Amino acid sequence: MLYSNSYLQWTHQPVARKGRLSCICLLLLICCNPLYSAAQQKLNASNLKEIVHHMTLDEKVHTVVGMGIYLPPSVMEQLRRALHDTSMLHNFHLPPMDTNALKIPEKVPGAAGRTYANARFGIPSLTLSDGPAGVRINPIRNNDSSHTYYATAFPVATLLASSWDTGCVYAVGKAMGDEVKNYGIDVLLGPGMNIQRNPLCGRNFEYYSEDPLITGMMAAAMVSGIQSNGVGTSIKHFACNNQETNRNSVNVIVSERALREIYLRGFEIAVKQAQPWTVMSSYNKINGTYTSERHDLLTTVLRDEWGFKGLVMTDWFGGHDAVAQMQAGNDLLMPGTPLQMQAIEQAVREGKLDTNVLNHNVENVLRLVLHSPTFHHEPYSDHPDLQAHARVARWAATQGMVLLKNQENTLPISHNIHRIALFGTSAYHLIPGGTGSGTVHAPYTISLDKGLKDAGFQTDASLQTKYQQYIQTHNPAPRNPMSALFGAPPIPEMPVSTDEITRAAAENDMAILSIGRESGEGADRHLKDDYELSDTEQALISDICRAFHAMHKPVVVVLNIGGVIETASWSDKPDAILLAWQPGEEGGHAIADVLTGKENPSGRLAVTFPLHYTDEPSASNFPGTPPDNPQQVVYQEGIYVGYRYFNSFHIPVAYPFGYGLSYTTFRYDHLQLTSHPEQGRWELTVTVTNTGKRPGREVVQLYVHAPAAHLDKPEMELKKFAKTRLLAPGQSQTLHFVLTPADLASFDPARSAWVADAGTYRVYLGKNATEYVASTTFELPKEVVTERVHQVLQPQQPIQELHPPASNE
Ligand code: BGC
């Protein structure tokens, strides 16, 4: 048997030992049979090509296709139910698996996938595991009652991006990567880094931002942090997996400019800055072809233009033509099926797939193997330091929470407040993260109720009892950590009578209401009762504010959500609003840290909160047409995504990109710009001083308004950002930024080039995308073509894209 029975034990080639004659025969066999002599060699860094040369076709095929996946019947049932509720049912079916491979015990039960071992060449099986907010593996293993395998649930990507702090994201990545390594995993399937094109995308919590610079910088920091442990990452989903509805088949029709400037740009930054070991192609099509089958995307752009050196894998069961995937440069098909192996083998035999192409794919897989901890027999403890990582999760969560409103300094909670009336099911049942493959099986979740109690407050006992009883009755079967892929539907909010609210207002010093949202893989969110608040939630806000304000007691709303919701209809009512996102397992503590002022909120929005959903530029093109079963979605807004749209088209918003309040104030002084046009550099320095009474961190956002020659340009674009260290009152920090023509360039599809137009550039230092504290200008005397690229990824027909009013140009 060629393939090992486990990831570590190799099976052996039979060796004849029957006396002198057999020995001579054996010697002859060794000398004359290239296959056999190759078997003496095990894979190492210098013989990779030689090994590939000696591999049989069958061995190669077992290298580029994964071992399959076993989904227990209970999961299949959940999957079917989940798919039934969405239009994914039209496209999804589980193909037959290699049943022999599935009998081989998993090294890490619950990991998403694994590759085949090859004993002959000393190639071990690699283990790949989700996902962006922490390691997703089974916390409990069959026949192993003595040990648990929980992983830390870190704050979700939306929160991490709101920290605007690459150092913080690196720290989370470092801790997460330590768990990857200590659980014996080779590659973590993350970070997710699709652009938040529309607020209803069910997986937005796994993604960073509407802005490609934030997306790329955050992903690069995460990749570097994880990979600093000697394990790999897989940036995903490359590209344009911006919705869950029909994600396995929908055709995204998008211009090359929008692709290059918005949807690919973050990936480009992450690849160039952090060299992730792997990239995961997405499920969808772009301009008519599955991404996993696009040579221009996976080879021309990713490898030839950006210099990516790693491996590309499919998303699970992604695409449909294994041969086209190999040809495109999609080296590894995951989780892998026998049908894919047959297709590749047959295509090689029939001359339809060039052996050199397959060899190249095999080499990329083997390079990954050579990097992997499993190949190097790295020891792993199965005992990551979960306590230390919980501290990282708690601190990181505080760094990305965004204070949206703080009328009359309601927050931090004042010292004369002791008793809190806590409302909202998510106050007692915190939502740490989203569902689907981005779930993490954490050892615990700290509720806001517990967080506040641990911070020394008394929470209203009667409300607590009512909420806990309600949650028990409404929370369908507790999530089975062994199997659940798709989360239970969120608990509908509990109505509270006005009598009860009036009583609570009389007996407590303040009210906190938590509004919770949960979504995830497999379905997009709905407008009603999800993006928009439900009637019960609206009534709660109104009734609580009325009763508490009548007694001059403050009301704070905490948003325990993974993506944007509607706020304009109710935000004038409470005194303060804290956007806590989905803050991971330590969420309750972290929210309490911010509410009490132990931590000063320093998060800023990395996504715009519009006034109305219909203000979103993608609202009329999401999730595509026909609406009940979309086959295609046209990105008609082109590059005008998020603040690029709202600013350029002068659409007022609820909370702009970059927005967030602090418990202190900052002053910006001494903005200085030094031009070195001959060297293609513009240097800016600015000094930020904490002018308030509490220590705090400020996010400095540098936006540029570029002159428009042949192309229209957004009103302004974020080009640089930095976060100060914790500044004590009166303390200052000088920040330094360097702009180059490449930072200023837009993509001109007619010339297949990145071009910085000649003219006047205006630089703004912003509190957010609509509020500037300082500005200056510089001239670019002559146009600079910063890069020429290939013409790729063309739409099949022209797209009628949005263009801003002429005054912007
Ligand atoms: C998801 C990926 C995930 C993979 C493995 C897919 O359904 O889209 O993000 O990494 O499953 O679990």
Short mmCIF file of C-alpha atoms and ligand atoms in Angstrom, two decimals, residues 69 112-113 129-132 136 189-190 203 206-207 236-237 241 244 247 280 283 315-316 437-438 485 521, ligand 1:
data_model
loop_
_atom_site.label_atom_id
_atom_site.label_comp_id
_atom_site.label_asym_id
_atom_site.label_seq_id
_atom_site.Cartn_x
_atom_site.Cartn_y
_atom_site.Cartn_z
CA ILE A 69 -13.95 15.04 4.60
CA ALA A 112 -11.33 21.02 8.12
CA GLY A 113 -9.06 19.02 5.86
CA SER A 129 -7.95 23.94 10.14
CA ASP A 130 -10.35 26.91 10.24
CA GLY A 131 -10.62 29.72 10.80
CA PRO A 132 -10.28 33.47 11.18
CA ARG A 136 -11.78 25.35 14.92
CA LEU A 189 -7.52 28.66 7.02
CA GLY A 190 -7.58 32.40 7.49
CA ARG A 203 -19.76 36.49 6.68
CA GLU A 206 -14.96 37.30 9.21
CA TYR A 207 -13.78 40.14 7.00
CA LYS A 236 -9.31 33.74 1.71
CA HIS A 237 -11.50 33.85 -0.32
CA ASN A 241 -16.78 36.16 -2.27
CA GLU A 244 -23.26 33.94 0.78
CA ARG A 247 -21.81 31.69 -3.31
CA MET A 280 -7.65 29.99 -0.90
CA TYR A 283 -16.38 29.65 -4.72
CA ASP A 315 -12.36 26.49 -1.01
CA TRP A 316 -14.11 23.30 0.10
CA SER A 437 -16.59 27.54 9.63
CA GLY A 438 -15.62 30.75 11.44
CA LEU A 485 -21.15 23.73 11.52
CA GLU A 521 -21.52 30.99 6.51
C1 BGC B 1 -15.51 27.98 3.85
C2 BGC B 1 -14.05 28.25 4.10
C3 BGC B 1 -13.51 27.24 5.05
C4 BGC B 1 -13.74 25.84 4.50
C5 BGC B 1 -13.22 24.74 5.40
C6 BGC B 1 -15.76 26.53 3.45
O1 BGC B 1 -17.11 26.25 3.44
O2 BGC B 1 -16.00 28.84 2.86
O3 BGC B 1 -13.88 29.55 4.59
O4 BGC B 1 -12.15 27.46 5.30
O5 BGC B 1 -15.13 25.66 4.34
O6 BGC B 1 -14.00 24.62 6.53
#
